[in-house]
Short mmCIF file of C-alpha atoms in Angstrom, two decimals:
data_model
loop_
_atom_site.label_atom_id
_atom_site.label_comp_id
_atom_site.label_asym_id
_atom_site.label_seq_id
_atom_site.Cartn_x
_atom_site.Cartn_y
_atom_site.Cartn_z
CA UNK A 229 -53.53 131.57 130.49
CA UNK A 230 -51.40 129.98 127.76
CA UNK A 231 -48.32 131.44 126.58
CA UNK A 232 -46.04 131.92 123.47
CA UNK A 233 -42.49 130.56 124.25
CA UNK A 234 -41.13 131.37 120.88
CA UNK A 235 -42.65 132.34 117.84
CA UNK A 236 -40.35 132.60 114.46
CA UNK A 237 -41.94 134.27 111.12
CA UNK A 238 -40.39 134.52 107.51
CA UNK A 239 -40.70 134.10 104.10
CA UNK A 240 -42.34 130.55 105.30
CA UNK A 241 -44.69 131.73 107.11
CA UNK A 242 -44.78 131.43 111.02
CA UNK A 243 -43.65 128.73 113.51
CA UNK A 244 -45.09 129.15 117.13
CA UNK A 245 -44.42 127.49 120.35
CA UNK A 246 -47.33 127.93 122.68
CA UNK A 247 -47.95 126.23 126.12
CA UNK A 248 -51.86 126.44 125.95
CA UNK A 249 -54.18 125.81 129.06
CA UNK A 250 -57.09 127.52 126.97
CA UNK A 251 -59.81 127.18 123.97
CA UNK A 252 -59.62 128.93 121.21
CA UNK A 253 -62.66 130.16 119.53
CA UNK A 254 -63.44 128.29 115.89
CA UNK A 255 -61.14 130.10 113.28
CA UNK A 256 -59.75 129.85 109.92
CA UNK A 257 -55.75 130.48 107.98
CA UNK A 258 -55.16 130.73 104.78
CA UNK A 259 -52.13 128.38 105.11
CA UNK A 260 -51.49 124.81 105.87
CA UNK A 261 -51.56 124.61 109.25
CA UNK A 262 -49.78 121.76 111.06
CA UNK A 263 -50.26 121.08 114.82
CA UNK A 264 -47.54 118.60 116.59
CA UNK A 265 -47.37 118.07 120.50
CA UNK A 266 -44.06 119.05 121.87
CA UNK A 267 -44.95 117.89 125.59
CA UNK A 268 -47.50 117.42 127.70
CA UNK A 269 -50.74 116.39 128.19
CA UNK A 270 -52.30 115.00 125.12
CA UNK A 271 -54.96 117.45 123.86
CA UNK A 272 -57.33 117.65 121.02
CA UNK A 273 -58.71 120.16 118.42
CA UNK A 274 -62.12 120.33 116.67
CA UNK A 275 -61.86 120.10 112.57
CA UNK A 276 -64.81 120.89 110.96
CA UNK A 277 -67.69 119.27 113.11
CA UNK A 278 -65.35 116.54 114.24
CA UNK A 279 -62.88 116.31 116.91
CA UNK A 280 -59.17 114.83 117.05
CA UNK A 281 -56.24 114.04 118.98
CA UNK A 282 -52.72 115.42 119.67
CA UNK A 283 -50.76 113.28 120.91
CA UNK A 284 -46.85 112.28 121.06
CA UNK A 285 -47.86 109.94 117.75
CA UNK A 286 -50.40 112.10 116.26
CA UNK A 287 -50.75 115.53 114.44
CA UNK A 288 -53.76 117.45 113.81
CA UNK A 289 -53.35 118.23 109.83
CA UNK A 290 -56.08 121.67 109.11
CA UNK A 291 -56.35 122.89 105.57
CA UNK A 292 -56.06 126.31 104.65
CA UNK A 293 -59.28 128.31 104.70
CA UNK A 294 -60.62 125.34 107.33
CA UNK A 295 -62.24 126.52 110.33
CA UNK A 296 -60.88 124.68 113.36
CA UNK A 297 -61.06 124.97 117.24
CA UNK A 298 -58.57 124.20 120.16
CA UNK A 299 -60.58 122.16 122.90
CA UNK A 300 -58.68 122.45 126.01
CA UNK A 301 -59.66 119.60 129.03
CA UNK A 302 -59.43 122.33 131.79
CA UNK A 303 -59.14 118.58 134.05
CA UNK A 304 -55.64 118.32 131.87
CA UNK A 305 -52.09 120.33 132.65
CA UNK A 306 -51.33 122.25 129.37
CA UNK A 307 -49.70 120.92 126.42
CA UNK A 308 -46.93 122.29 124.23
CA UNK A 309 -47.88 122.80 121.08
CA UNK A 310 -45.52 123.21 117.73
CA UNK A 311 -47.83 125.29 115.61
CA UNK A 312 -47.25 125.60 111.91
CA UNK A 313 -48.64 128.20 109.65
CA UNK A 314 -46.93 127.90 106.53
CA UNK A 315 -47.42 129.45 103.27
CA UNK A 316 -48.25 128.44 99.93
CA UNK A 317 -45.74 129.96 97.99
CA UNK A 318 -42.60 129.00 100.38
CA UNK A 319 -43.90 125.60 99.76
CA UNK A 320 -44.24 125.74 95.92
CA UNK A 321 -40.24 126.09 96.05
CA UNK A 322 -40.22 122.67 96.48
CA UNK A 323 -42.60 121.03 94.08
CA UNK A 324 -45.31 123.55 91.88
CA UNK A 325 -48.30 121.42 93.25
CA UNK A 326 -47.66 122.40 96.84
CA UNK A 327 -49.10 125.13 96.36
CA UNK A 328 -52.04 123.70 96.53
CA UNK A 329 -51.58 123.45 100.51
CA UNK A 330 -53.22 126.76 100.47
CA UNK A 331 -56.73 125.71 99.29
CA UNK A 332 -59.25 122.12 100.58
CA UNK A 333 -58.24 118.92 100.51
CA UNK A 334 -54.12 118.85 99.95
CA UNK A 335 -54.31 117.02 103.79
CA UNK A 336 -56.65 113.76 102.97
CA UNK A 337 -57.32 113.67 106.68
CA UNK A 338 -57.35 115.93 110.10
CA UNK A 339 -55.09 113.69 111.68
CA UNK A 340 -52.53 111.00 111.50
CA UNK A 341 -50.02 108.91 113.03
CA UNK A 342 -46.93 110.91 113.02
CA UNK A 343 -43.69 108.92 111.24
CA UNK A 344 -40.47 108.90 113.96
CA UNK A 345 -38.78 111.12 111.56
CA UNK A 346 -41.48 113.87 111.97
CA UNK A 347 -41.48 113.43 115.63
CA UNK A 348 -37.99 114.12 115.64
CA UNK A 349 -38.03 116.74 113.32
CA UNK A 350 -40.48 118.55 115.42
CA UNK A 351 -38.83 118.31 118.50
CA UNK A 352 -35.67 119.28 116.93
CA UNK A 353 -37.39 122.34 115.61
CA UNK A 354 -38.64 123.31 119.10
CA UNK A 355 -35.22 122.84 120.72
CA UNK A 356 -33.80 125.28 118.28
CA UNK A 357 -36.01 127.59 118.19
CA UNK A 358 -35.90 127.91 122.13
CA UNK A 359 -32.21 127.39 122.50
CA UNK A 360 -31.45 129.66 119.35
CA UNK A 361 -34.45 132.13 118.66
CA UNK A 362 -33.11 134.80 116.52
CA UNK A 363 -31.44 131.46 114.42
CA UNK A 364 -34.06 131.91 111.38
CA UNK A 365 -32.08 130.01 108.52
CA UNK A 366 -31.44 127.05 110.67
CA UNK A 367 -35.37 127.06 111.73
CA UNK A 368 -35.95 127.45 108.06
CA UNK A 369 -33.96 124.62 107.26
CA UNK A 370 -35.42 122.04 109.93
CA UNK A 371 -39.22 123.21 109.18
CA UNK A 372 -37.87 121.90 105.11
CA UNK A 373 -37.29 119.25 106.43
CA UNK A 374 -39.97 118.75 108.73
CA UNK A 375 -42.81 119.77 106.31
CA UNK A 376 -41.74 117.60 103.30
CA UNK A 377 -42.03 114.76 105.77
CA UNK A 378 -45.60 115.57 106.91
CA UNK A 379 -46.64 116.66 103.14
CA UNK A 380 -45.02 113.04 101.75
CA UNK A 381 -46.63 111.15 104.95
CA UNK A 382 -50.00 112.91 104.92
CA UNK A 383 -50.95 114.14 101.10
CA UNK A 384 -51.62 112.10 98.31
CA UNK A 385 -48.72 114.42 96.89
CA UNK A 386 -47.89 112.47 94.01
CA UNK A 387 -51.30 113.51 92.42
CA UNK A 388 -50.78 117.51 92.71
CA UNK A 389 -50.52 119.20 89.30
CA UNK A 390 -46.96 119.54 87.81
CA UNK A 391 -47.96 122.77 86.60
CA UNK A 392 -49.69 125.94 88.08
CA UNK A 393 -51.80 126.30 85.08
CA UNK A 394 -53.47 123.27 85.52
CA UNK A 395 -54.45 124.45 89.63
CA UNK A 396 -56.74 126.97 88.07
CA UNK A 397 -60.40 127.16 90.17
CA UNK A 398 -63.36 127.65 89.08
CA UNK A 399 -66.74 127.63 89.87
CA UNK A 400 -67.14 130.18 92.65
CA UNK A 401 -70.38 132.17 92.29
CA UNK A 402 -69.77 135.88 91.40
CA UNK A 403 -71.74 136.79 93.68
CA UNK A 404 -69.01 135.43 96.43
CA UNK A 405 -66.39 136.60 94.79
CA UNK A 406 -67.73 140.01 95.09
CA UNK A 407 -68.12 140.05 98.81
CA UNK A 408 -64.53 138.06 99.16
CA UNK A 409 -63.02 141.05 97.64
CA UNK A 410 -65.30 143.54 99.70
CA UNK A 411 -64.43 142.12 103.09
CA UNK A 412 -60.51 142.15 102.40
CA UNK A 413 -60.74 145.58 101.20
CA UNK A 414 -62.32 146.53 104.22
CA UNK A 415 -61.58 144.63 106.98
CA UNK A 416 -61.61 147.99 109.19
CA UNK A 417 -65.11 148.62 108.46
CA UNK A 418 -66.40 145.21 108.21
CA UNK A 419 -68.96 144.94 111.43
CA UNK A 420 -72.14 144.63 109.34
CA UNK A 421 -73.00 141.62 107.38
CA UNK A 422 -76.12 143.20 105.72
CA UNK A 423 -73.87 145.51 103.75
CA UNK A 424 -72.03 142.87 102.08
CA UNK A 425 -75.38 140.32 101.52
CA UNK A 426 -76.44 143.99 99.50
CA UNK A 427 -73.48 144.46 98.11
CA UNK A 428 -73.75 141.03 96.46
CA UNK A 429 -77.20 141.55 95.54
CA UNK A 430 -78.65 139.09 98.04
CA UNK A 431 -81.02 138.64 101.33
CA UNK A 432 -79.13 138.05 104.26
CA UNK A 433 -80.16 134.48 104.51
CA UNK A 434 -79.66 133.58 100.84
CA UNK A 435 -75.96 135.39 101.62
CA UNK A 436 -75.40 133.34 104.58
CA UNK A 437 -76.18 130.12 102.88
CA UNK A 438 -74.89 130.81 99.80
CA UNK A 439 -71.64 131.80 101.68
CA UNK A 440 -70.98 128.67 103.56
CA UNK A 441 -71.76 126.28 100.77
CA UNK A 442 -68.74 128.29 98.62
CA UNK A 443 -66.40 128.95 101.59
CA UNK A 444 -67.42 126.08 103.87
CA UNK A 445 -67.36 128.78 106.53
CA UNK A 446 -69.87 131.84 107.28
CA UNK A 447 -69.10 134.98 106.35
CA UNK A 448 -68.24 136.28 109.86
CA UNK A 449 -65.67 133.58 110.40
CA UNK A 450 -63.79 134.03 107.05
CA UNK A 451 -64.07 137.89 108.01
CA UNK A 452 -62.33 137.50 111.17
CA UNK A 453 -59.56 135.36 109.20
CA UNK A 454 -58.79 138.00 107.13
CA UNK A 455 -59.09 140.77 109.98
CA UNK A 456 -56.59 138.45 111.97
CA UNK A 457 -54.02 137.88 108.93
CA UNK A 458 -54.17 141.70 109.05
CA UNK A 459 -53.54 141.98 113.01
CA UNK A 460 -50.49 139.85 113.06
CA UNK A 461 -48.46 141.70 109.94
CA UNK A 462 -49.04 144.65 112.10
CA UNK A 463 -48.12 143.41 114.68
CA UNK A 464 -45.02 141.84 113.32
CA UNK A 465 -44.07 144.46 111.56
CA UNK A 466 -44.86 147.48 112.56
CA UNK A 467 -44.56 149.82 115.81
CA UNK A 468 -48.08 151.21 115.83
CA UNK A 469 -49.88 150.79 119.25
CA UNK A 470 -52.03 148.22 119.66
CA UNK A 471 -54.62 150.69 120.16
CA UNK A 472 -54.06 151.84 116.67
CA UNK A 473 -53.78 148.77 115.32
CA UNK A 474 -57.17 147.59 116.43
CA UNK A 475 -59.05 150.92 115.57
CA UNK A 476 -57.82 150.38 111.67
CA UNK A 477 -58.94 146.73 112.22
CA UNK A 478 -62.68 148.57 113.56
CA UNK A 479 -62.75 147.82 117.54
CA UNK A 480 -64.16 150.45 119.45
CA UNK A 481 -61.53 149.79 122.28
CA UNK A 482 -58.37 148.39 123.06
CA UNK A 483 -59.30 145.55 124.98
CA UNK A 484 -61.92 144.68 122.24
CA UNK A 485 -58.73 144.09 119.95
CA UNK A 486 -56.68 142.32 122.36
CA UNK A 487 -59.44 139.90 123.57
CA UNK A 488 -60.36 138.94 119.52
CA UNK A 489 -56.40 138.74 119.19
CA UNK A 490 -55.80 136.28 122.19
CA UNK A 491 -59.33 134.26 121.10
CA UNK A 492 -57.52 133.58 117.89
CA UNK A 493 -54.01 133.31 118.69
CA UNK A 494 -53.91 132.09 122.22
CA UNK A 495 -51.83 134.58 123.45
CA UNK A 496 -52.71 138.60 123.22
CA UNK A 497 -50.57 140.70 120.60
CA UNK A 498 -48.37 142.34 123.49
CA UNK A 499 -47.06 139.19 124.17
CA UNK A 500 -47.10 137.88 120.88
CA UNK A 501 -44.76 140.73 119.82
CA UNK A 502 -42.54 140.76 122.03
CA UNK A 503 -42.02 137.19 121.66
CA UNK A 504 -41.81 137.17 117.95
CA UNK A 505 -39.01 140.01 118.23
CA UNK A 506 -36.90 137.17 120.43
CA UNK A 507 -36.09 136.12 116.26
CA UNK A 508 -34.82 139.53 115.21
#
């Protein structure tokens, strides 16, 4: 079963450290979401319909919103994994366009031959965070440093807008939008796809398609992104049970919630808690 060695959160987003010896089930985060092997065996992870290495001189680059999979060799020993989830805004600090690392295509590619200064930064940032967990600023400061390296290395970042105005989208079909803002607002109560397809005004199949050609994901898996994103703030940050956590969230039992948790995460929310409260 893999395991969370650390796992630091703030303003940045989160930083995790996970020894993994299982898959993960095909998932989505709204962040930019940087993988970068730590030790281990060399492992891989599926990007769209495509898969691609981790290695010591490769990193696995996933968009935000981009459904991706961990594919664990069960014939391999685990790897340990430095797992980046870091958020739009945090990054803007640095240059306006980087906010852009929030929606498709800021990463030109899934993967990439890492620099030696990333590869150092990244196994600096792991040191720390295990030899110093509850450190935050100085894990801030390293994952700076480390993520303007990948961003300069990995984006064609010299192309972003200067200006926020100018990132405006459009284009999305109402339609979309409409269900979007159904399934955040109810991510308890979310079990039925035919309710938002008729909330939308739509057959289920025109839904379905109409869904993944906007989103580039169906419906259920951008669902259980947003049901997720709400599972770890609670668990982060508040004290409720985990049984109450997952009822608000709309399973019917306990393990129901831990077993969606763990096929997401890698590690259940128990253990992901306690973990995360190593940094407090």
């Amino acid at each position: 079963m893999s395991t969370a060695l650390r796992i630091a959160h703030g303003e940045f987003g989160r930083v995790a450290l996970l020894d993994m010896d299982c898959s993960l089930v095909r998932h989505a985060h709204p962040h930019c979401h940087v993988l970068l092997k730590v030790e281990g065996a060399d492992t891989q992870f599926a990007v769209g319909d495509q898969v691609y290495p981790l290695t010591d001189s490769s990193a696995v680059l996933v968009n935000g919103w981009q459904p991706h999979a961990y594919v664990h060799d069960p014939s391999r020993p685990c790897t340990l994994i430095l797992a980046l989830y870091v958020e739009p805004q945090w990054l803007k600090r640095f240059r306006p366009g980087w906010a852009a690392s929030g929606a498709p295509g800021f990463f030109s590619q899934p993967s990439g031959e890492i620099s030696p200064r990333i590869r150092n930064l990244s196994m600096a940032l792991a040191a720390e965070m295990m030899s110093r967990p509850d450190s935050v600023s100085a894990h801030e400061t390293l994952l700076s440093d480390l993520m303007v390296a990948v961003i300069e290395r990995f984006t064609p970042w010299r192309s972003f807008p200067a200006s926020i105005r100018e990132m405006a989208v459009t284009g999305r079909d109402w339609r979309i939008r409409r269900a979007i803002d159904a399934m955040r607002a109810e991510a308890g109560h979310a079990s039925n796809m035919d309710k938002f397809a008729k909330a939308a005004g739509l057959s289920r199949a025109h839904f379905f398609r109409l869904f993944e050609n906007s989103e580039g994901m169906p419906p259920k898996v951008y669902l259980n992104v947003v049901r997720m994103e709400h599972a770890v703030q609670a668990v982060l940050h508040q004290d409720a049970s985990f049984a109450e956590i997952g009822e608000r969230l709309g399973f019917a039992e306990p393990a129901h919630f831990t077993r969606f948790f763990r096929n997401h995460s890698g590690v259940g929310p128990r253990e992901f808690r306690n973990v995360s409260r190593l940094a407090s």
